[in-house]
XYZ file of C-alpha atoms in Angstrom:
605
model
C -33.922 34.568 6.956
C -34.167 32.040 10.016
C -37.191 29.511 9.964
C -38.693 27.905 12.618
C -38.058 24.183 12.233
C -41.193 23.156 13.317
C -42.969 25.502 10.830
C -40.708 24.004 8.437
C -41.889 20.799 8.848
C -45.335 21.123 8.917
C -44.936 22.748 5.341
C -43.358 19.922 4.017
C -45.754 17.333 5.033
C -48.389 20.357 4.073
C -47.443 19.928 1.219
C -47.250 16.290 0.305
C -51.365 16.386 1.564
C -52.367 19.261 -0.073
C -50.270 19.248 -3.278
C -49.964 15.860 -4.355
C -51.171 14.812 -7.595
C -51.077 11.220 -7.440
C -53.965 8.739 -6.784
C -53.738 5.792 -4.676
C -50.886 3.301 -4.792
C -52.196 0.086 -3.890
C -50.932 -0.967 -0.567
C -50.149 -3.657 1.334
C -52.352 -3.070 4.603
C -50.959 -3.630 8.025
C -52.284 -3.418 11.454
C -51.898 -0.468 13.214
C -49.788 -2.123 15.899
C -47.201 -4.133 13.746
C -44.340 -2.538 12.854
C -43.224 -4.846 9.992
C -44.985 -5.673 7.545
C -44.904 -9.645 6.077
C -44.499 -9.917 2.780
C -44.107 -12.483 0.223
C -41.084 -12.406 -0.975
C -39.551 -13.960 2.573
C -40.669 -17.292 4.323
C -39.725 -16.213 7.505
C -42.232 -14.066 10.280
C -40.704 -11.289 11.590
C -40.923 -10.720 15.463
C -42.853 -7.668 15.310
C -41.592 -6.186 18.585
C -37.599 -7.326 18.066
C -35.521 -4.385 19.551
C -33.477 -2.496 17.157
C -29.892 -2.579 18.618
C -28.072 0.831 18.623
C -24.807 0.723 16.895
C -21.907 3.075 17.609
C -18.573 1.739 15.874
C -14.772 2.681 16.061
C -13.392 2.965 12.526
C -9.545 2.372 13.812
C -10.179 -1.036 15.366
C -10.082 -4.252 13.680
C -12.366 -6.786 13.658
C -13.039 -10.137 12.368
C -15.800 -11.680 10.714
C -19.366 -12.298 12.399
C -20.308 -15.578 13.555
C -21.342 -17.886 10.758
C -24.764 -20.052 10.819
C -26.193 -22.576 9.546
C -29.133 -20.641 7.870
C -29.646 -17.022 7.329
C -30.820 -14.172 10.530
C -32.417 -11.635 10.606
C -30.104 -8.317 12.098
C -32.509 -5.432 13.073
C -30.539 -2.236 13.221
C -31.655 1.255 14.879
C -30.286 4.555 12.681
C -31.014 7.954 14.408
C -30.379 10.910 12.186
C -29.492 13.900 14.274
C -27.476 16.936 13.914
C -24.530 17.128 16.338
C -21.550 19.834 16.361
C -18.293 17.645 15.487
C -14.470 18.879 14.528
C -13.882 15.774 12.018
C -10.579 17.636 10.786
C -10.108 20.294 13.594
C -12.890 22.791 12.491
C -15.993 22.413 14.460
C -19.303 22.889 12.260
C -22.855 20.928 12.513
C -23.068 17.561 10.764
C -25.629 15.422 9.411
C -24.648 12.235 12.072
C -26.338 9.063 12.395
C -26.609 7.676 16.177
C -24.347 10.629 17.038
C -21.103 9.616 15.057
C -19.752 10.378 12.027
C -18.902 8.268 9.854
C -22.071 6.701 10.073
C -21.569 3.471 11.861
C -20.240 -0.347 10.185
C -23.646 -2.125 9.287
C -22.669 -5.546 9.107
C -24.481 -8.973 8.170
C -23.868 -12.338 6.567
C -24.503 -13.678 3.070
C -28.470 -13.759 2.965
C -29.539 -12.324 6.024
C -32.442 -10.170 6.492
C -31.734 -6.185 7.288
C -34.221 -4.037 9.347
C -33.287 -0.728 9.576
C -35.706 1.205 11.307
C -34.030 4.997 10.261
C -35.523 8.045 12.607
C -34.853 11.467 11.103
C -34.572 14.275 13.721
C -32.372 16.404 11.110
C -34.814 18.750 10.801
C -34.755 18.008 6.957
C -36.526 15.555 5.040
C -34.300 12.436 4.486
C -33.780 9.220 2.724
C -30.724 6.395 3.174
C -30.073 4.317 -0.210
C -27.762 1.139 0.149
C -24.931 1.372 -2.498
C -24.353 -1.755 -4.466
C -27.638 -3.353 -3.026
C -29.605 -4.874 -5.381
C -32.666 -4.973 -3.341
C -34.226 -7.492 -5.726
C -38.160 -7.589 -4.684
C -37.522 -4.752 -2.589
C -36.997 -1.998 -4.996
C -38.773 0.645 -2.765
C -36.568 0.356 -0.086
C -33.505 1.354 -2.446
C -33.608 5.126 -0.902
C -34.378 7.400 -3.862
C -36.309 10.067 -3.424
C -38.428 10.824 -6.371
C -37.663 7.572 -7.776
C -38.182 4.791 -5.542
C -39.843 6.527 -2.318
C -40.844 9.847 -1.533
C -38.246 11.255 1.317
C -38.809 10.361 5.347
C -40.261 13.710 6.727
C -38.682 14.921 10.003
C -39.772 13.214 13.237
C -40.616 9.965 11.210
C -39.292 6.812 11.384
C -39.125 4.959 8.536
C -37.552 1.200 8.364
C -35.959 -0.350 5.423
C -36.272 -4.392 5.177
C -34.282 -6.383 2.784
C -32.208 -8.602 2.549
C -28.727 -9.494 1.062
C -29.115 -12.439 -1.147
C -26.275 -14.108 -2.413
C -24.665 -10.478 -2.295
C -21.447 -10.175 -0.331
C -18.609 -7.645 -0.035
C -18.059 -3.972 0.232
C -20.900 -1.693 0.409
C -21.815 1.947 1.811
C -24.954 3.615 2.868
C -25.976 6.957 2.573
C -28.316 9.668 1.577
C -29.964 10.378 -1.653
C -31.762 13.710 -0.861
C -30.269 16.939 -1.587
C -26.138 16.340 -1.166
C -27.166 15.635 2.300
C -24.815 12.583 2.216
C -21.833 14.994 1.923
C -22.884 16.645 5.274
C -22.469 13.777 6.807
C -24.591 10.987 6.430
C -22.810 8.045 5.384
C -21.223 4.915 6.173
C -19.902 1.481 5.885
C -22.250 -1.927 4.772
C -20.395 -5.339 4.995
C -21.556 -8.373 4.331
C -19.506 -11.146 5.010
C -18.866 -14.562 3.077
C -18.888 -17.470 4.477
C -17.545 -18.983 1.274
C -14.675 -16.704 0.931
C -12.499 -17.883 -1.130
C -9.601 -15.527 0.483
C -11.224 -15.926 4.302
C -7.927 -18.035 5.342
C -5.225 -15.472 3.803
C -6.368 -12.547 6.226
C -6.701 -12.244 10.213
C -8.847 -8.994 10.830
C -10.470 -6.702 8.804
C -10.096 -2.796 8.493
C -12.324 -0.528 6.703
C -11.356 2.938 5.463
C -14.063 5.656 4.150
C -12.037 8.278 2.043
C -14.266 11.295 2.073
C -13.674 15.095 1.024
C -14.984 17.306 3.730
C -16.368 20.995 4.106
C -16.223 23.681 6.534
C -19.562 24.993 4.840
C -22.612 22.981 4.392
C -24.552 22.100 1.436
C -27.487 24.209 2.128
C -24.993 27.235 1.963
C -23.221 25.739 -0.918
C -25.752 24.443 -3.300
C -27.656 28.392 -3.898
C -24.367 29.791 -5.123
C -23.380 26.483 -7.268
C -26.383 26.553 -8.442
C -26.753 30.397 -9.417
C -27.442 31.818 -12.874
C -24.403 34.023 -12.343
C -21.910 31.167 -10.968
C -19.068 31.024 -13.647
C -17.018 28.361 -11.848
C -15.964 24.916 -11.320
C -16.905 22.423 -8.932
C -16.569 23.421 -4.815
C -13.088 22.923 -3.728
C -13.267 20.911 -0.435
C -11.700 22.097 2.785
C -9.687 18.662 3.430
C -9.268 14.806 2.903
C -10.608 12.697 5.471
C -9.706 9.194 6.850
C -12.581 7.307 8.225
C -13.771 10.557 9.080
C -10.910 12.175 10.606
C -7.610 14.401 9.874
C -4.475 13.551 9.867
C -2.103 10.832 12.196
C -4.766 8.630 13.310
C -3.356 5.467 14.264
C -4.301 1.922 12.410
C -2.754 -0.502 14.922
C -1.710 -4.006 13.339
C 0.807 -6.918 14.909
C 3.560 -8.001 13.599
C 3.126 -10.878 10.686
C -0.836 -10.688 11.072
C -2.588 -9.964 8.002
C -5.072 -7.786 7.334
C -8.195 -6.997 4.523
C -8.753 -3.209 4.283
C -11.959 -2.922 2.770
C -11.666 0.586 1.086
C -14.482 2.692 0.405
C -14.730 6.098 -1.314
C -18.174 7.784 0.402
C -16.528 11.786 -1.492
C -18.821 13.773 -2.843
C -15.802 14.612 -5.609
C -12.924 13.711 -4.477
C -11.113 11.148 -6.582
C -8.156 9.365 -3.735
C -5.038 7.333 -4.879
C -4.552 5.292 -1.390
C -1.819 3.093 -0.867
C 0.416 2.093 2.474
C 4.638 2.681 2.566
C 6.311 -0.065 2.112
C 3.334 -2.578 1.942
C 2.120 -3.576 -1.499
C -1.530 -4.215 -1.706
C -3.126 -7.855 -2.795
C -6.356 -6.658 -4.420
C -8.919 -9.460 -4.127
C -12.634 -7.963 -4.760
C -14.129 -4.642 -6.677
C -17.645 -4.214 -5.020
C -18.510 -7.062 -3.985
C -16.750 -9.368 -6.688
C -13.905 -11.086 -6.062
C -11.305 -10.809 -8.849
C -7.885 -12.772 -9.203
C -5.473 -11.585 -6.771
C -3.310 -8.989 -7.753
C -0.278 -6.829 -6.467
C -0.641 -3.374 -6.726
C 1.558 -0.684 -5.003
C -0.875 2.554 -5.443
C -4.888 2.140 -5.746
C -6.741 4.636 -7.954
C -10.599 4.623 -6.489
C -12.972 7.465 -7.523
C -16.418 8.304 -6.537
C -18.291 5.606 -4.993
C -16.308 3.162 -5.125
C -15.020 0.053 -3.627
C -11.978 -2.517 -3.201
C -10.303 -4.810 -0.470
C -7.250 -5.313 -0.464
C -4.693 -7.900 1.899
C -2.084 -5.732 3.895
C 0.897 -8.224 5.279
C 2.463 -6.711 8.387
C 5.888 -8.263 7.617
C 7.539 -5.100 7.466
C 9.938 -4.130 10.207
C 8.087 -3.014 13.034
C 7.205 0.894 12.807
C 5.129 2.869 11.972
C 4.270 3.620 7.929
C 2.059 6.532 6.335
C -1.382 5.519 5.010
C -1.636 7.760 2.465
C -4.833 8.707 0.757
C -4.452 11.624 -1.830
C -6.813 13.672 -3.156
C -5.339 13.824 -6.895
C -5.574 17.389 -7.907
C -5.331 16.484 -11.012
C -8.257 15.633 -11.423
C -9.835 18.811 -9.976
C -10.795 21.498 -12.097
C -10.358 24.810 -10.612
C -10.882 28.707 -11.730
C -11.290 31.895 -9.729
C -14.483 32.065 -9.653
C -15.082 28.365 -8.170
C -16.160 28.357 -4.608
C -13.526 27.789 -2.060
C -10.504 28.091 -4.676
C -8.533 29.667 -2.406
C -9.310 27.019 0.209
C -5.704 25.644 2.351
C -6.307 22.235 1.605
C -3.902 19.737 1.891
C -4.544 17.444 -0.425
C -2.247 14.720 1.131
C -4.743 12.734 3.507
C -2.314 10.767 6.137
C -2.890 8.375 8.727
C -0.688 5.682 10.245
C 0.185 1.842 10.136
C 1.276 1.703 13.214
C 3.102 -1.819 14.462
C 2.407 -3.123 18.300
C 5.695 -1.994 19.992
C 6.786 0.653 17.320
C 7.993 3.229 19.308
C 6.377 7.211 19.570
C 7.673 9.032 16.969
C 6.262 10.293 13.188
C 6.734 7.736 10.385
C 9.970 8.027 8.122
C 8.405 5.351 5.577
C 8.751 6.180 1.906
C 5.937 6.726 -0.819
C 5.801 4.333 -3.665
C 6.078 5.813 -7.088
C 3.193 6.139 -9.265
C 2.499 3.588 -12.085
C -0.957 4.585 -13.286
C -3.254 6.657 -15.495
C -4.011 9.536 -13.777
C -7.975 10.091 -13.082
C -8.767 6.452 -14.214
C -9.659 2.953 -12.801
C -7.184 0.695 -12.434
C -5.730 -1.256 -15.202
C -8.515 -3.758 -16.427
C -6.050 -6.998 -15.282
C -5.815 -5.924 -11.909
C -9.761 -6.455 -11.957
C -10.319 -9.417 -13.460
C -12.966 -11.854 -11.571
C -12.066 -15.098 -10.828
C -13.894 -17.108 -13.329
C -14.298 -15.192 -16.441
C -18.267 -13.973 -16.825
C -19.725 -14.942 -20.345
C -23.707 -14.107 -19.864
C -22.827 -10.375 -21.914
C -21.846 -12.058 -24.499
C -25.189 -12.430 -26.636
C -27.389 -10.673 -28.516
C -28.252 -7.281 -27.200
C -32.100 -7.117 -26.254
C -32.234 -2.889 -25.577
C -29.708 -0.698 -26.835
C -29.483 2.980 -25.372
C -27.044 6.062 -26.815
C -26.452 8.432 -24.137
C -24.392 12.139 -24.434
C -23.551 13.879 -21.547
C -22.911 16.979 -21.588
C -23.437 20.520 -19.463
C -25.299 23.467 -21.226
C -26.625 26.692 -19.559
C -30.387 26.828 -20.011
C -33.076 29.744 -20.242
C -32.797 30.440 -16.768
C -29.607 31.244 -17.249
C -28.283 28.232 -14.304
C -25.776 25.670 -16.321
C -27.630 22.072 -16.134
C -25.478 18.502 -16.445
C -27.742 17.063 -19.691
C -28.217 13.479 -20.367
C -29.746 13.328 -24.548
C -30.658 17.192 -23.509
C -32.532 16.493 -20.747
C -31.637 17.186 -16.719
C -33.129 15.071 -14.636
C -35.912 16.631 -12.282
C -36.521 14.276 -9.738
C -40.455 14.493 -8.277
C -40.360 13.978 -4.686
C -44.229 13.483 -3.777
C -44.635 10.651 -6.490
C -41.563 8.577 -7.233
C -41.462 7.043 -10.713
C -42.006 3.367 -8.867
C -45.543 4.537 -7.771
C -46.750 5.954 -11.195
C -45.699 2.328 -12.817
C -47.470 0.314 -10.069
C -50.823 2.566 -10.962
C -50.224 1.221 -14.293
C -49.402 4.738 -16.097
C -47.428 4.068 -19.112
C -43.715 4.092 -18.752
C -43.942 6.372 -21.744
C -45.997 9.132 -20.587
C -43.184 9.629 -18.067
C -42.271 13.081 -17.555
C -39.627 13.986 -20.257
C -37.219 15.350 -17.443
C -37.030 11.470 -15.508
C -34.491 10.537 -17.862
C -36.234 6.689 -18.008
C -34.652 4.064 -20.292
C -37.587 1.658 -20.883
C -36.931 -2.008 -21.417
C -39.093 -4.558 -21.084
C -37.455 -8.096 -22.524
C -37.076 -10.578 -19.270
C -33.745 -11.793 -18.936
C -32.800 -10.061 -22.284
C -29.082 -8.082 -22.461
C -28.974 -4.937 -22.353
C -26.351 -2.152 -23.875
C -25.741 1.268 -22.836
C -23.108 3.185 -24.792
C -22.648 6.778 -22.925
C -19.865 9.665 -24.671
C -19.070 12.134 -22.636
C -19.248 15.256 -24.240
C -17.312 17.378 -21.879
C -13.926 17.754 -19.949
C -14.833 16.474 -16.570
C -14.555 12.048 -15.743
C -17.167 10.981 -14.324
C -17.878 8.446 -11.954
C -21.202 6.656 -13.104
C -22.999 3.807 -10.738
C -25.603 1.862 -11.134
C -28.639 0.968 -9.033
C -29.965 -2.381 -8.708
C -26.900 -4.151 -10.746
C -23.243 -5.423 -11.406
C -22.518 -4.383 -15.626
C -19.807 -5.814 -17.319
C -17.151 -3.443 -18.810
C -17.041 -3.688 -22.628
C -15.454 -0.664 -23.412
C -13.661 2.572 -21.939
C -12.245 4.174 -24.270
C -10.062 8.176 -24.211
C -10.893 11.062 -26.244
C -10.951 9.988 -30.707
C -11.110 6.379 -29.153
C -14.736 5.314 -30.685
C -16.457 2.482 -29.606
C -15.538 -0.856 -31.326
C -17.738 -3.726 -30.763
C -14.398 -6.024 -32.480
C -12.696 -4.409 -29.254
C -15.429 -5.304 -26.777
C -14.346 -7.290 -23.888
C -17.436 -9.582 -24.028
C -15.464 -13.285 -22.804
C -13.756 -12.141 -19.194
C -15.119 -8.170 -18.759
C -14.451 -6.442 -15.507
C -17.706 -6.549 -13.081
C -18.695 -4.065 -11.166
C -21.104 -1.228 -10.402
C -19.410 1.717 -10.506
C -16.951 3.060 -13.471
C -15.376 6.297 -14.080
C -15.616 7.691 -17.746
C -12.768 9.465 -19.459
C -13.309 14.035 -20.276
C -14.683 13.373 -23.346
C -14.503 9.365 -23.264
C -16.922 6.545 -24.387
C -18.321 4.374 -22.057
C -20.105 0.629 -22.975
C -21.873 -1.612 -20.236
C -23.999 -4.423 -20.646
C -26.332 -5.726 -17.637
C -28.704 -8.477 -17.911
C -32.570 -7.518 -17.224
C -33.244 -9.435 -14.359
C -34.358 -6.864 -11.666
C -37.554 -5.294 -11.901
C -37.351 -1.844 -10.818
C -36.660 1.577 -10.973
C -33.258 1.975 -10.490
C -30.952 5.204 -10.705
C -27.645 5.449 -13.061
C -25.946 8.726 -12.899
C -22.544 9.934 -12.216
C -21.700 10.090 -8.594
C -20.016 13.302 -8.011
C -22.791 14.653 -5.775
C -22.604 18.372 -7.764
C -23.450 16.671 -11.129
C -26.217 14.829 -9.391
C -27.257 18.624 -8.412
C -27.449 19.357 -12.168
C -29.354 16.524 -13.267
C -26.598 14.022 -14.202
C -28.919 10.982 -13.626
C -31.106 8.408 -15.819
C -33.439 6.168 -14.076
C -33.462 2.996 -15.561
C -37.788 1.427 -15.643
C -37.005 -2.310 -15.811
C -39.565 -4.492 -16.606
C -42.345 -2.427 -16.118
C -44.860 -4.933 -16.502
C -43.395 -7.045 -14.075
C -43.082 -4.240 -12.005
C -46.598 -2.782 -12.250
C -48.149 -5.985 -10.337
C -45.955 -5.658 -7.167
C -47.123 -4.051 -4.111
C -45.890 -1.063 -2.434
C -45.802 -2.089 1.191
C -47.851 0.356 3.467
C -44.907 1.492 5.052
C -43.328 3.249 2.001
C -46.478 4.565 0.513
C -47.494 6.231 3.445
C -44.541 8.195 3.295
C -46.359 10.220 0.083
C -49.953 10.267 1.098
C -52.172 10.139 3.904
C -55.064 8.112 3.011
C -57.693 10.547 4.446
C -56.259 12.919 2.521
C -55.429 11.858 -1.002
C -57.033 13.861 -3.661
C -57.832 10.985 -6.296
C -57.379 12.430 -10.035
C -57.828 10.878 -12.967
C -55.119 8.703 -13.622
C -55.925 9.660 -17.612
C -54.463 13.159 -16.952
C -51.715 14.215 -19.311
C -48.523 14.656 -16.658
C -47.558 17.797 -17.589
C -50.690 19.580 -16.697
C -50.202 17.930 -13.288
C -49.124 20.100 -10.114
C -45.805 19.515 -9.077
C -45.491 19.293 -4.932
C -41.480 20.679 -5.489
C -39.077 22.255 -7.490
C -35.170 22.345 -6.903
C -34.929 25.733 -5.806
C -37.709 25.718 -3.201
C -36.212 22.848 -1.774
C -32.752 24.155 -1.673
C -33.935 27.124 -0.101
C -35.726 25.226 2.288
C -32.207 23.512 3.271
C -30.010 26.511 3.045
C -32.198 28.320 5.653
C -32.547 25.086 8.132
C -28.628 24.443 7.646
C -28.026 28.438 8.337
C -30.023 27.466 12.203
C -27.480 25.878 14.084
């Protein structure tokens, strides 16, 4: 069945007026003409008719740092969501673009500048952009989770995000948190530079690489049949790897003796790449946005969501050298009855070094061997920061035990289960606004999935088992954790064995089939913040905790008028008492009508 688009969206915003539940968040008012709002937590007045520059960017050239100054700026940014007809690996199908392009264009800033993103969806689908590795302190509404920290960006609304970077810097992505949208196409590259690099001298220009699996079939044709009481199979099988968003040979041009930091990002929605460059070793110097001693690694494990940067030396004979990012099939799990299993992929993703004056012909540049764990991070010393990090080592303030498992449920439709619960997000009141109206973080829904902690500044432990063959690739929203323990199947969790002196930081960490998993993470961000496992199916089957931190820190803050408006229209707001038990509360959406919803737009095309 086709549906009008327009139709479409008048239902959806239909139903956010007629259907929602929730009283009034209290709002920070604006005037109808501004189109910032000023808030507290900056000192600085925004210029409330600043144009928002357009950015297209070209993946394959290098670049070099922005211009440093003396105190912070303020970048404004224009994102247009759009569906355009693009043939990123030969086959032409409708993506999910942003200003036209996919990947999404390089975002980039400086340490502590201010980022307005004013985002305007014309997909035709409700929307949302979340900024990976962002902490967003004082900004946690702008983190882009629907259902959790915002209620999604209707079609033919524009919606700005304004935050800034702190003393963040590194390797970061953006990209959407509604529906596996991201894996249609919206996603891209965030860098924020460092002035204080320690490694800015040892590196000319700057590359960055998205690894990405990529479909000939959308999501909103995939998701029904993943999602089906009758499926019996194993995760979609992709169609091919993809290098900054293209196939195979493209061409990443460097000079002789130059070096050069490729800033590696895996934006899959499963894929789990081993990248590495012939005959060029790789100087790892930062894991998502921390920089770590520099070490020499030939092959680079990096699995869903993450991030490294490495420093290429171009000292090689000149030539031209496969870049090789892999899709390890290993790591795939595969049965006749999974969708696309019969799919031609080539799991070898290639494109090419290429020196200036290397003459026209196909590389002849041979592959290092392997020398890691397969489907695993790296070796912890390869990821060791520079000074070792001692704040985890105290007592622990919250302590959560988490099982993950997958278990077919009444309606017959296998759900990923986090303590026997799958996450159901609900889009027309995100958790954020039901904490800032002051309901208890404990009449939550049961299906949010929220770890509650409320001790300022206090540490706190998360010990996770998976209970089930898969590794998964679990990140974390609104923090860096510190790696006490990973541990394979029959490998319990020791605290003796905890690295608690010098752990590996980061926010992202994959978890052995049937592993243990312990993080620690210092309360320090109040927020609602997701943790879940970022293969984008599991997500699908309610893989995902949310994390309410400091709720009654949180439950003062304002929601500027800008994201509430998103959920209500004040006119229109049916005001119930707050008192009301949740579960005898209307729900604006479930899963399936939303998926159906999608599968029908994405059919249009």
């Amino acid at each position: 069945m086709k549906l009008n688009l327009k139709k479409v969206s008048i239902l959806f915003i239909s139903l956010f007026v007629i259907c929602s539940s929730a009283i009034p968040a209290r709002i920070h008012n604006v005037d109808n003409d501004e189109h910032l709002h000023l808030r507290a937590y900056t000192n600085e007045i925004q210029k409330r008719h600043e144009p928002f520059k357009i950015i297209q960017t070209d993946y394959f050239k290098p670049f070099v740092h922005l211009p440093f100054t003396n105190k912070p700026v303020t970048r404004y940014y224009q994102l247009t969501l759009k569906k355009v007809k693009l043939s990123p690996d030969g086959f032409e199908r409708t993506v999910w673009s942003v200003n036209g392009q996919y990947p999404a264009p390089i975002i980039r800033a400086n340490k502590g500048d201010r980022m307005i993103i004013n985002v305007e969806n014309k997909f035709g689908d409700p929307a949302a952009v979340h900024w990976h590795g962002v902490f967003q302190h004082g900004t946690n509404w702008y983190d882009g989770v629907p259902g959790q920290t915002q209620c999604p960006i209707p079609n033919d609304v524009s919606f700005i995000y304004n935050f800034t970077t702190g003393d963040q810097h590194g390797t970061f992505w953006y990209h959407s948190h509604f529906m596996a949208q991201y894996a249609d196409g919206l996603r891209g590259a965030l860098i924020v530079h460092d002035p204080d690099d320690p490694y800015l001298k040892e590196y000319d220009y700057e590359y960055v690489i998205t690894l990405s699996d990529w479909h000939h079939r959308t999501t909103g044709e995939i998701l029904p049949n993943f999602i089906s009481p009758t499926y019996t199979g194993k995760r979609p099988v992709p169609d091919s790897p993809l290098l900054s968003g293209r196939g195979r040979y493209n061409f990443y041009n460097v000079k002789k003796n130059k070096k050069y930091r490729f800033r590696i990002i895996n934006s899959a929605a499963d894929a789990f790449f081993i990248f590495s460059i012939d005959e060029h070793k790789l100087k790892l110097i930062e894991s998502e946005g921390i920089y770590i001693k520099p070490t020499i690694i030939e092959k680079l494990p990096i699995n869903v969501g993450q991030r490294y940067s490495v420093i290429v030396n171009a000292d090689q004979p000149i030539g031209k050298y496969w870049i090789r990012a892999t899709i390890d099939k290993r790591c795939v799990l595969i049965n006749n009855a999974t969708i696309n299993f019969n799919s031609s992929i080539d799991w070898n993703g290639l494109g090419i070094l290429k020196y200036e004056g290397s003459k026209n012909d196909k590389p002849k540049s041979k592959e290092f061997p392997e020398n890691f764990k397969i489907c695993r991070d790296p070796d912890p010393k390869h990821l060791k920061t520079l000074q070792p990090v001692t704040k985890y080592d105290g007592n622990v303030s919250d302590f959560f035990n988490i099982t993950v498992k997958f278990q077919r449920e009444g309606d017959g439709i296998v759900k990923a289960v986090m303590n026997n619960s799958s996450f159901i997000p609900q889009f027309n009141d995100p958790t954020i606004n039901k904490i800032i109206r002051h309901i208890p973080p404990d009449e939550l829904p049961k299906e949010q999935n929220s770890l509650i902690f409320d001790n300022k500044n206090g540490i706190v432990e998360i010990a996770l088992w998976n209970n089930n063959t898969d590794e998964h690739p679990f990140h974390m929203h609104g923090h860096v954790f510190g790696v006490m323990f990973v541990g394979e199947k029959n490998e319990y969790p020791d605290e003796k064995k905890y690295d608690k002196k010098n752990p590996v930081i980061r926010d992202n960490v994959t978890v052995p089939g049937f592993g243990y998993l312990v993080i620690r993470f210092i309360a320090d961000n109040p927020g609602i913040w997701a943790f879940h496992c970022h293969i984008e199916w599991h997500v699908e089957l309610g893989m995902v905790l949310q994390l309410v931190e400091l709720p009654s820190i949180l439950m003062n803050e304002t929601i500027p008028n800008d994201a509430s408006s998103l959920c209500f229209k004040n006119d229109y707001q049916k005001k119930r008492n707050p008192t009301t038990p949740f579960h005898n509360r209307e729900r604006m959406f479930n899963p399936v009508i939303i998926n159906e919803i999608r599968r029908d737009i994405n059919k249009i095309r």
